[in-house]
C-alpha positions as YAML, in Angstrom:
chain: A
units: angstrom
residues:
- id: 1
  name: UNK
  ca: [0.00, 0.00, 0.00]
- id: 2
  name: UNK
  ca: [1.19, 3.78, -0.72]
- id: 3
  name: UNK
  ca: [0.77, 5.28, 2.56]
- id: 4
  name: UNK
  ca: [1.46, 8.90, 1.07]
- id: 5
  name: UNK
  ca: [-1.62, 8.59, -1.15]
- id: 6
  name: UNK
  ca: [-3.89, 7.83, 1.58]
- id: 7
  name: UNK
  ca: [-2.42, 11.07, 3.33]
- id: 8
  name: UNK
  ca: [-3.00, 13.07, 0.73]
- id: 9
  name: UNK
  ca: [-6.93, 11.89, 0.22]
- id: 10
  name: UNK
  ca: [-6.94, 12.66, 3.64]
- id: 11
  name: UNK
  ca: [-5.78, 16.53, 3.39]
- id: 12
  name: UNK
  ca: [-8.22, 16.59, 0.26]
- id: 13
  name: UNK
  ca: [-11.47, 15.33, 1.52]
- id: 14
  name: UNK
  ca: [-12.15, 19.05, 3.00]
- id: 15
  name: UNK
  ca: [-12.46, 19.86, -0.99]
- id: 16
  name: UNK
  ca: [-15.45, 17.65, -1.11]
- id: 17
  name: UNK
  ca: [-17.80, 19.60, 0.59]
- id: 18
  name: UNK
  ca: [-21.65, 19.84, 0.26]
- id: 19
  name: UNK
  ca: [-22.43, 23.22, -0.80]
- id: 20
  name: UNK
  ca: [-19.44, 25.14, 0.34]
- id: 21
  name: UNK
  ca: [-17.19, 23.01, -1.33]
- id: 22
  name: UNK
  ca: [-15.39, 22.84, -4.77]
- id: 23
  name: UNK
  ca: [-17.47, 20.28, -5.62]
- id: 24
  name: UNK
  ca: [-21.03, 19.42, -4.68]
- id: 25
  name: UNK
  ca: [-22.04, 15.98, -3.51]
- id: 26
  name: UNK
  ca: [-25.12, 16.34, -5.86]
- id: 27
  name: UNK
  ca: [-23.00, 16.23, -8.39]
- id: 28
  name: UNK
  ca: [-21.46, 13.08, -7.62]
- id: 29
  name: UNK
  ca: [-24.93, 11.24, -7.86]
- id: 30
  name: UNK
  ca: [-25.54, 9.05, -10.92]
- id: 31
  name: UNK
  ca: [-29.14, 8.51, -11.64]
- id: 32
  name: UNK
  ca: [-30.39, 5.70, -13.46]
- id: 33
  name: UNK
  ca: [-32.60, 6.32, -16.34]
- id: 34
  name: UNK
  ca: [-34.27, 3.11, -15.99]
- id: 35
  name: UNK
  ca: [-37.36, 3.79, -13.63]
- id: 36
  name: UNK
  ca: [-38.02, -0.01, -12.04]
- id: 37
  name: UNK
  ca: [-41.78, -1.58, -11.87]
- id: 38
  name: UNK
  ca: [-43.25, -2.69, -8.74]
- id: 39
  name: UNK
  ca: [-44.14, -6.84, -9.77]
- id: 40
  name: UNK
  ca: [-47.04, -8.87, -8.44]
- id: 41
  name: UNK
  ca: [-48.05, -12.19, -8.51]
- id: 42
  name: UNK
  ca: [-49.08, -13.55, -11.75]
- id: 43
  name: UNK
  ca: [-52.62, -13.09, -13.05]
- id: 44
  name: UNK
  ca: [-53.64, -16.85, -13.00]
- id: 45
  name: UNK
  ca: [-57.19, -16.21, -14.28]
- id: 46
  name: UNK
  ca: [-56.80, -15.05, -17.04]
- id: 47
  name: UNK
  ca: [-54.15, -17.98, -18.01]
- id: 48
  name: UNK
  ca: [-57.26, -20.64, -16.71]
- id: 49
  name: UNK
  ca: [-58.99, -20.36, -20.37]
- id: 50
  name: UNK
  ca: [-62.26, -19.44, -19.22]
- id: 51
  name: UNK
  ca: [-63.89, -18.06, -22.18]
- id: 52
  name: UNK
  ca: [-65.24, -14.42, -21.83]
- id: 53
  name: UNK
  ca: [-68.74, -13.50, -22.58]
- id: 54
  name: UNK
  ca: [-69.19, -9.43, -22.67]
- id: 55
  name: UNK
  ca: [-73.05, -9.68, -23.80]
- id: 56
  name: UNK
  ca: [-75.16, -8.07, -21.35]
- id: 57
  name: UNK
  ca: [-73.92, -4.51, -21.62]
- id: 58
  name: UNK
  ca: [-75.93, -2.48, -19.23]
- id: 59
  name: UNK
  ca: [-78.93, -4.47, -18.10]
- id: 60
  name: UNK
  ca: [-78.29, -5.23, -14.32]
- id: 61
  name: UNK
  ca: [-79.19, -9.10, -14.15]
- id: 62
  name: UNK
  ca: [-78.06, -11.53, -16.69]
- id: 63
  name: UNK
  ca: [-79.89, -14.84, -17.36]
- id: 64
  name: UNK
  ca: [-78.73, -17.87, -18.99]
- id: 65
  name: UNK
  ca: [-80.41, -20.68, -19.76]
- id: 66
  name: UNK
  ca: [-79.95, -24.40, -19.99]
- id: 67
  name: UNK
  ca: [-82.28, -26.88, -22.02]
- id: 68
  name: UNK
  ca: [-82.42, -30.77, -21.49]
- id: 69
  name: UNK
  ca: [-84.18, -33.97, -23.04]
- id: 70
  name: UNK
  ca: [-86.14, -36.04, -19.87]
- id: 71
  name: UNK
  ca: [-87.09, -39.52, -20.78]
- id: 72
  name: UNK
  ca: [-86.20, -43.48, -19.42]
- id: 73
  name: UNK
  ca: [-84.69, -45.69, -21.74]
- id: 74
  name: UNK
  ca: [-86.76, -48.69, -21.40]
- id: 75
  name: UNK
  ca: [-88.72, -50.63, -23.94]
- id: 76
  name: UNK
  ca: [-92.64, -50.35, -23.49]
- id: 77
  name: UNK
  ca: [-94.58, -52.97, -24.49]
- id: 78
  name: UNK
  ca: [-97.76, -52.24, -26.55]
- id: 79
  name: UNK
  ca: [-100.11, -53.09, -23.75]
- id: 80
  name: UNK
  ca: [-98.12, -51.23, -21.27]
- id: 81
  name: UNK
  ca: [-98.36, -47.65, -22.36]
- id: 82
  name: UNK
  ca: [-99.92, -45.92, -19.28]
- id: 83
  name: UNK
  ca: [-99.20, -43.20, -16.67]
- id: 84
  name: UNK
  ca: [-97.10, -41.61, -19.39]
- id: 85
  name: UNK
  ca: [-94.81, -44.49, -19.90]
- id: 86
  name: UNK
  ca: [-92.36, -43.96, -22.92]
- id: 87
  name: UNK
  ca: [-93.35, -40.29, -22.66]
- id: 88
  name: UNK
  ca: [-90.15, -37.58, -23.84]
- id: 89
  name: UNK
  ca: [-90.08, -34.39, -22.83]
- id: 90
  name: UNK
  ca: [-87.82, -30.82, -22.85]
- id: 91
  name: UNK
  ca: [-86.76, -29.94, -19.14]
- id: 92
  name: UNK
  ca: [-85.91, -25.80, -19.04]
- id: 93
  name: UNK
  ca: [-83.67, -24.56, -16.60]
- id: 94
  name: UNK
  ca: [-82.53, -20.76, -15.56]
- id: 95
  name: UNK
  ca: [-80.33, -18.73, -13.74]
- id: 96
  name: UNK
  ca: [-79.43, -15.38, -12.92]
- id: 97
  name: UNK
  ca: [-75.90, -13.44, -11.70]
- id: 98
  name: UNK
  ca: [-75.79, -9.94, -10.48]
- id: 99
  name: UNK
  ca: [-73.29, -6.91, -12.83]
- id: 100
  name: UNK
  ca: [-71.90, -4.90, -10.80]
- id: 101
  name: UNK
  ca: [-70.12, -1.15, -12.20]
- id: 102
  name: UNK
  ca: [-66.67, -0.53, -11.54]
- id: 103
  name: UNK
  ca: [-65.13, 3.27, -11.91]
- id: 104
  name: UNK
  ca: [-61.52, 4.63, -11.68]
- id: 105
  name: UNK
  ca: [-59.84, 7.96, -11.99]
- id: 106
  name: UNK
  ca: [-56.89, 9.95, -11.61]
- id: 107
  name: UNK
  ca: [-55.95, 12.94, -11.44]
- id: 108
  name: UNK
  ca: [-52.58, 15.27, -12.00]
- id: 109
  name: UNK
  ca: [-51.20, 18.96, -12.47]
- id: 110
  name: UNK
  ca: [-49.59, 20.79, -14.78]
- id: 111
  name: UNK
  ca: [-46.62, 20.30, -11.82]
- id: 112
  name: UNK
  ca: [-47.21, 16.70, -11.85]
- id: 113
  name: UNK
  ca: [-46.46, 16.62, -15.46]
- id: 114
  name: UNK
  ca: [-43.48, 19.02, -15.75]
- id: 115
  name: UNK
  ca: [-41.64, 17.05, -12.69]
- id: 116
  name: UNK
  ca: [-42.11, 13.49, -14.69]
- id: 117
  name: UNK
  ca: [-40.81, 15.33, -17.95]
- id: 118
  name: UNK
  ca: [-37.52, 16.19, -15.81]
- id: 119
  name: UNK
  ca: [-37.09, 12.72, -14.59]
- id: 120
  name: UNK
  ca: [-37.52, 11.21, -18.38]
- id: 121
  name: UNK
  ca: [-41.44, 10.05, -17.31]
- id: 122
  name: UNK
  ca: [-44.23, 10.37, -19.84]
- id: 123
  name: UNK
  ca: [-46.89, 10.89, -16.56]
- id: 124
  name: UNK
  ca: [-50.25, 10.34, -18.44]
- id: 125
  name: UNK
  ca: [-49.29, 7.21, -20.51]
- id: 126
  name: UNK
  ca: [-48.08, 6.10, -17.22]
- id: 127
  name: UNK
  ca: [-50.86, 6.60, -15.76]
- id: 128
  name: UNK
  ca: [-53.18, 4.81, -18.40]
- id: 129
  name: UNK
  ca: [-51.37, 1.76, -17.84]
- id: 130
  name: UNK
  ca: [-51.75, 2.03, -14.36]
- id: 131
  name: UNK
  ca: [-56.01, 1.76, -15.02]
- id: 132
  name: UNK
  ca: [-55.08, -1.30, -17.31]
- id: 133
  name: UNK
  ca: [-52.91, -2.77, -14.63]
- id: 134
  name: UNK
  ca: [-55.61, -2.58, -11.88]
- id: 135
  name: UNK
  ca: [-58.43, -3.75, -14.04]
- id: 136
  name: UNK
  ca: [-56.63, -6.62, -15.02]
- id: 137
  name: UNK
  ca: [-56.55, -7.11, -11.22]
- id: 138
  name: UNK
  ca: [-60.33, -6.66, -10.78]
- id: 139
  name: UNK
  ca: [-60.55, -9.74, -13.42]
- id: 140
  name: UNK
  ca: [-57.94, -11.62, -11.74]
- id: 141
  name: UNK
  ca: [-59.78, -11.59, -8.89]
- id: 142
  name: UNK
  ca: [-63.41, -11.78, -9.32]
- id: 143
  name: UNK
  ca: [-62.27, -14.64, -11.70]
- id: 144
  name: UNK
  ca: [-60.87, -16.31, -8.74]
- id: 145
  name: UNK
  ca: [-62.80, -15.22, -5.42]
- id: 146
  name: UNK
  ca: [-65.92, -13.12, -6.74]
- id: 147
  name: UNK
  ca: [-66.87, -9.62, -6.81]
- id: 148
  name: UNK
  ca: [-69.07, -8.03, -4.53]
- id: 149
  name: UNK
  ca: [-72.30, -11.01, -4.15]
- id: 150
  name: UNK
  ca: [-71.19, -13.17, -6.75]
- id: 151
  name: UNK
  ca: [-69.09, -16.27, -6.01]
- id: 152
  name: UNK
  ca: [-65.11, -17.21, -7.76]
- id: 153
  name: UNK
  ca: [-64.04, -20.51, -8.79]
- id: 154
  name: UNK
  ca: [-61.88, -20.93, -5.60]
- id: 155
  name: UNK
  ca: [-65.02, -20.44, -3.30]
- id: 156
  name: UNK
  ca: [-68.17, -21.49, -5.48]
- id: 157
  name: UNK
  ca: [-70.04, -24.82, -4.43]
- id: 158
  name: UNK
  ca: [-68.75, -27.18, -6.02]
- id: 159
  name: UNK
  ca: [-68.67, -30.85, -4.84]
- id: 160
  name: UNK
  ca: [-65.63, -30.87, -2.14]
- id: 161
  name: UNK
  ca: [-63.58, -33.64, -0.41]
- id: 162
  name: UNK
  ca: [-61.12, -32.67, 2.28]
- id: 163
  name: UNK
  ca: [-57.40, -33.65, 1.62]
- id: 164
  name: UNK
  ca: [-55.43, -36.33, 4.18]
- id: 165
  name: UNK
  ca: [-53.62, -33.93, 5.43]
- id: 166
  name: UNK
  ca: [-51.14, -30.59, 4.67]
- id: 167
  name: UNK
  ca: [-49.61, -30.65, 1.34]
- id: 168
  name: UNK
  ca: [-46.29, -30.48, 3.42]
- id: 169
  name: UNK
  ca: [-46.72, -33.78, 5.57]
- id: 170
  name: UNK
  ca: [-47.66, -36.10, 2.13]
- id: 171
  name: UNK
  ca: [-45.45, -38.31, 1.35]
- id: 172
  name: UNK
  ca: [-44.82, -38.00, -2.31]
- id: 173
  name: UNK
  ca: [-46.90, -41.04, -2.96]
- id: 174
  name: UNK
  ca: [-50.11, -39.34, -1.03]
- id: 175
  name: UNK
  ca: [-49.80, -36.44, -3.14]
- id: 176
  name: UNK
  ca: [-49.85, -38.19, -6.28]
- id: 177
  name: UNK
  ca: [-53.05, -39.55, -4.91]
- id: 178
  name: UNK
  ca: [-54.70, -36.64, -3.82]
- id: 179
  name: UNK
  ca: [-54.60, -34.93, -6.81]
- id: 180
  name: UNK
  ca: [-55.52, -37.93, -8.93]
- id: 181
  name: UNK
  ca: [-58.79, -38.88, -7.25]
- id: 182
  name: UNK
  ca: [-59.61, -35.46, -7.69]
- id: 183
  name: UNK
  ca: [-59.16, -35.40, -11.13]
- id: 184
  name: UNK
  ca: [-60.93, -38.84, -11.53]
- id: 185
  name: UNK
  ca: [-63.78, -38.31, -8.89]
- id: 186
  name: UNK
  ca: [-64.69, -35.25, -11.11]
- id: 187
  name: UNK
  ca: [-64.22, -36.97, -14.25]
- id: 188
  name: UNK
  ca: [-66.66, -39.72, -12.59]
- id: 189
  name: UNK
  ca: [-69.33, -37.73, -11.99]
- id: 190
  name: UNK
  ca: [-69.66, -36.30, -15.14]
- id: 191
  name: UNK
  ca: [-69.43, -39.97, -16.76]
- id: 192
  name: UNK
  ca: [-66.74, -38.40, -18.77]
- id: 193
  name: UNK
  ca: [-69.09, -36.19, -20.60]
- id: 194
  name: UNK
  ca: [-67.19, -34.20, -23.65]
- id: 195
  name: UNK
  ca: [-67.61, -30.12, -22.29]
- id: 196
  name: UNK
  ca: [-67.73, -31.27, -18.32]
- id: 197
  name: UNK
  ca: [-64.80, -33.08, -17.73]
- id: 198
  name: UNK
  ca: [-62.00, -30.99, -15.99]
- id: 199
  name: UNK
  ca: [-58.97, -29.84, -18.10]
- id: 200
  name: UNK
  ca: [-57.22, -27.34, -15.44]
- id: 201
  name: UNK
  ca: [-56.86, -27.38, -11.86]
- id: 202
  name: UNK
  ca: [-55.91, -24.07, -9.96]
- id: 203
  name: UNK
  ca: [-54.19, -24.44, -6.52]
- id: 204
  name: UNK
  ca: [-51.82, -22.45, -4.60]
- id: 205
  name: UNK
  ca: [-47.96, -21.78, -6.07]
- id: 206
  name: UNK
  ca: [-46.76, -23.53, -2.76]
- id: 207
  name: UNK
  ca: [-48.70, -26.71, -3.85]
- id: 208
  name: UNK
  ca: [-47.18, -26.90, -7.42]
- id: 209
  name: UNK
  ca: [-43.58, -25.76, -6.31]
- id: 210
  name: UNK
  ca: [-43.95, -28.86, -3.50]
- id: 211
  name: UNK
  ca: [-45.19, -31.03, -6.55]
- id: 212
  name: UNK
  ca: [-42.25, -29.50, -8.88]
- id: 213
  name: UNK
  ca: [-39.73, -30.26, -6.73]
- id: 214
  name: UNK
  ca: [-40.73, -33.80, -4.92]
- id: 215
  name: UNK
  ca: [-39.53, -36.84, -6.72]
- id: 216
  name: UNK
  ca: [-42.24, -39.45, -6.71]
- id: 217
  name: UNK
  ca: [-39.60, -42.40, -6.45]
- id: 218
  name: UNK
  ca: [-36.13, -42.05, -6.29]
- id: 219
  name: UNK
  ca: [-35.35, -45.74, -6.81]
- id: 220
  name: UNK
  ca: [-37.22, -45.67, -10.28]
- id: 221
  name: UNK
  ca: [-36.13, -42.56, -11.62]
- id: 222
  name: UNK
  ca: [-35.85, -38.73, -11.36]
- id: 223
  name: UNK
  ca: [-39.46, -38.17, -12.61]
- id: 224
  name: UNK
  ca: [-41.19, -35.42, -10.10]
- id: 225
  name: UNK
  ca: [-45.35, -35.70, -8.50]
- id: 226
  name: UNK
  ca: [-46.11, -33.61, -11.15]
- id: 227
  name: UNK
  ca: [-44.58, -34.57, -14.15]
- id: 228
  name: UNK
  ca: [-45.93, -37.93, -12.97]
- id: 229
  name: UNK
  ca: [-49.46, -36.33, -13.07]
- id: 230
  name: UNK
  ca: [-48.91, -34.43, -16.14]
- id: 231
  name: UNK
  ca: [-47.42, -38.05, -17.80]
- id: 232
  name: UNK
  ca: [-50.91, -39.75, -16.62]
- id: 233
  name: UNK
  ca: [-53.32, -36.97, -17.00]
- id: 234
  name: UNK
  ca: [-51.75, -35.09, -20.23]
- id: 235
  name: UNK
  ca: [-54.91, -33.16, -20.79]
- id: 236
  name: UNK
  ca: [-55.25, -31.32, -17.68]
- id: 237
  name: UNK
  ca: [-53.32, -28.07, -17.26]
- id: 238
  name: UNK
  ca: [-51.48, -27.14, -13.74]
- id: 239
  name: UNK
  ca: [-52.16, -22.83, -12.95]
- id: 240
  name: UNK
  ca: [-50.55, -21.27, -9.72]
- id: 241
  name: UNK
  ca: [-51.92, -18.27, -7.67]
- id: 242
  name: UNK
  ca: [-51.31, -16.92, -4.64]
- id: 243
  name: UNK
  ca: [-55.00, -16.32, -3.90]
- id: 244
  name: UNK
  ca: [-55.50, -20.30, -3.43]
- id: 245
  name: UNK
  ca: [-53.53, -19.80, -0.27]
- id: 246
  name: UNK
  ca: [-55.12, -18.48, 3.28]
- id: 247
  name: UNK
  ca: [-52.20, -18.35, 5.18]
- id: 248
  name: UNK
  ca: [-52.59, -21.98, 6.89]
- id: 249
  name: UNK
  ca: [-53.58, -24.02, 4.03]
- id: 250
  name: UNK
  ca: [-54.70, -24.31, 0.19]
- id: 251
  name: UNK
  ca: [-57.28, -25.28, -1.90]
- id: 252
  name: UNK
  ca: [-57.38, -26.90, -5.48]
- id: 253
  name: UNK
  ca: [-59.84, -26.50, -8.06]
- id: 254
  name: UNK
  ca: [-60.06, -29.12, -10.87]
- id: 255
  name: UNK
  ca: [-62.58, -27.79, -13.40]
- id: 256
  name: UNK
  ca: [-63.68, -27.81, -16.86]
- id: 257
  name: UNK
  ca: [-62.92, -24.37, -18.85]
- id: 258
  name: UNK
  ca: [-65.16, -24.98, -21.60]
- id: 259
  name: UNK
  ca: [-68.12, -22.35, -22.45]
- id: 260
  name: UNK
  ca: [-70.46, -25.66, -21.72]
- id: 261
  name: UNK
  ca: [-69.61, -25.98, -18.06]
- id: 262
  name: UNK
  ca: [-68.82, -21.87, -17.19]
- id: 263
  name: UNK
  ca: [-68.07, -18.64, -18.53]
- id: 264
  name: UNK
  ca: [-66.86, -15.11, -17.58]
- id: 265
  name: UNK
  ca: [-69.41, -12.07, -17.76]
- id: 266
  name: UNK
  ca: [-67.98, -8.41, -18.26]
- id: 267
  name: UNK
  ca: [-70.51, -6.62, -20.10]
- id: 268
  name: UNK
  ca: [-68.41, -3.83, -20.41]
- id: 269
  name: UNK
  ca: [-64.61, -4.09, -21.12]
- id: 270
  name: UNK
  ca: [-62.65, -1.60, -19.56]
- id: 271
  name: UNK
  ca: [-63.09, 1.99, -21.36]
- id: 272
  name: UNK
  ca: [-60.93, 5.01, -21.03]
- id: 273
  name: UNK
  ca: [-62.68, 8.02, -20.95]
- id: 274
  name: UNK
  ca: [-60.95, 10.96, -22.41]
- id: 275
  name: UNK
  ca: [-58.85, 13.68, -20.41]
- id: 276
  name: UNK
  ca: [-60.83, 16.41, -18.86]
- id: 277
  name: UNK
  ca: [-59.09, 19.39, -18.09]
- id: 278
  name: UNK
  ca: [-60.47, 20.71, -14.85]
- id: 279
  name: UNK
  ca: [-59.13, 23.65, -14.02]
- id: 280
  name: UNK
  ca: [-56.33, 26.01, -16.12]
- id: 281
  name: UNK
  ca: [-53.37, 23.33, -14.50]
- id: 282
  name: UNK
  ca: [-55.50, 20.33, -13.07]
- id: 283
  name: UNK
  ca: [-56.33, 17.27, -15.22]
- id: 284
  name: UNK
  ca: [-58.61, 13.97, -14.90]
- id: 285
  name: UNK
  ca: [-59.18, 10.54, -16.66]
- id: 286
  name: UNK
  ca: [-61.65, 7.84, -15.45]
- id: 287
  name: UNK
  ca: [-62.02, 4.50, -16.54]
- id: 288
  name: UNK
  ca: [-65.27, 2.46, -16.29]
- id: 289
  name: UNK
  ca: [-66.35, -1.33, -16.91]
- id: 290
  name: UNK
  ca: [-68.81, -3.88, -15.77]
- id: 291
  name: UNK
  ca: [-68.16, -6.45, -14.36]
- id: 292
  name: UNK
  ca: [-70.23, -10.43, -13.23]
- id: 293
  name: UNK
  ca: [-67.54, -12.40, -12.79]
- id: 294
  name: UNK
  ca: [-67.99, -16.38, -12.85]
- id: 295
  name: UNK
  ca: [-71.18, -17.71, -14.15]
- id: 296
  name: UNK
  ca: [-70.99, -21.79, -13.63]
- id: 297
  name: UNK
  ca: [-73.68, -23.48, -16.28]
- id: 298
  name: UNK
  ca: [-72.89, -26.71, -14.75]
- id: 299
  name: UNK
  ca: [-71.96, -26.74, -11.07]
- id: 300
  name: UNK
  ca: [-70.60, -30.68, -11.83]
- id: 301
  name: UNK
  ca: [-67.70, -29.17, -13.95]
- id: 302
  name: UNK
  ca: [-65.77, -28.43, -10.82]
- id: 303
  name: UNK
  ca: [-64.20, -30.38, -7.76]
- id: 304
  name: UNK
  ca: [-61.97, -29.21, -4.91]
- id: 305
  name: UNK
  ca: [-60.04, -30.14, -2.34]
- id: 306
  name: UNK
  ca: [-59.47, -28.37, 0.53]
- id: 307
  name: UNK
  ca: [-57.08, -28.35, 3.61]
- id: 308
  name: UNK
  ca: [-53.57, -28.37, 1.76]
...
């Protein structure tokens, strides 16, 4: 080490002064131009293939409704005809799920917008994404656990069976075989009709990441739970989200995603209204959509298991 060039930073750190000095700290701060995005979780929803249904527009109830054939399949003899024996007849069914109206706005100054154009920040595109980010949101989660009265796939009634225990106390064997019963004891009860039987389960990310990572048998191969259960049940799709999770345990959802067994009501997609100027420097945008969330045509589509 030069010892004389450590006295000499010493005698010249006085130079380095903030505001008095020669030079300012200030100016010895590098800013990045790259302005860094808060991340969330992933938006499992929409990944689920639902299919969306934005009829309605702004009546406040929608009703769907369901049709079916009612008749035996016995053989009547010619002299046993009565009480309506052999008769066929149409069986009408009907339901109806709640819209609710969602609104959003923001609001800047002529301030507000000179500041971000310092800092490199185009303030009102910014702020249009930030109505798209939060709607997308809204979906995710009426999608998942309803909006206002109306019920999400993770808390509707479907049929439900309680697991054997945490996820975390399985062996690797038991959670093969939780999560193929549920696939089969949903595919059972829909006598593996074409448009009910499930093709996705949702569950928690700590559920798959257990399943990612747990070998099924280490004497027979490297093969994990899952890709075990993808091997065996190829059709079915595995979809993460943190919302499966209440803190304690999870819950998985094995359900059909075709426009048969469910759909997604938003009447209104998300609309941008245009800028209002308010005042001679103030400045407002709103955003408006409506919204049903989950409407289940066939409440046998779906299975879960609780108590992960």
């Amino acid at each position: 080490y030069n010892l004389d060039s450590f006295k000499t930073l010493q005698d010249s750190k006085s130079k380095f002064t903030d505001g008095m000095g020669i030079v300012l700290a200030r100016n010895l701060e590098y800013i990045d131009p790259k302005v860094l995005e808060q991340k969330f979780p992933a938006l499992t929803f929409l990944q689920s293939g639902i299919s969306v249904d934005n009829s309605g527009g702004y009546a406040d109830n929608i009703t769907k409704r369901k049709k079916s054939v009612v008749g035996d399949d016995t053989v009547t003899g010619g002299s046993d005809r009565g009480a309506n024996k052999g008769e066929i007849s149409l069986k009408y069914e009907k339901d109806t799920i709640r819209v609710y109206d969602g609104f959003k706005f923001s609001k800047w100054t002529e301030t507000d917008i000179k500041k971000a154009e310092l800092e490199g920040i185009n303030l009102v595109t910014d702020y249009i994404r930030g109505h798209n980010e939060v709607y997308n949101h809204i979906i995710d989660k009426a999608g998942l656990v309803g909006v206002e009265g109306n019920l999400g796939l993770l808390n509707y009634g479907f049929a439900s069976t309680g697991a054997t225990g945490a996820i975390t106390g399985l062996t690797p064997q038991q959670m093969y075989d939780e999560f193929a019963t549920l696939i089969t004891d949903q595919w059972n009860s829909v006598y593996n009709t074409a448009g009910y039987t499930a093709n996705v389960i949702v569950t928690s990310d700590i559920v798959l990441n257990l399943l990612s990572k747990t070998m099924l048998n280490t004497a027979s191969g490297t093969a994990t739970v899952m890709r075990a259960l993808q091997d065996n049940f190829a059709g079915v799709k595995f979809v993460g989200t943190s919302k499966a999770y209440n803190g304690t345990s999870s819950v998985a959802v094995a359900f059909s995603n075709m426009s048969e067994a469910m759909s997604f009501r938003v009447p209104v997609r998300l609309t941008i209204g245009e800028i209002i100027k308010q005042s001679s420097f103030s400045y407002q945008v709103d955003s408006m959509f409506r919204v049903a969330g989950l409407d289940v045509a066939e409440s046998t589509a779906g299975r879960k298991l609780t108590g992960l």
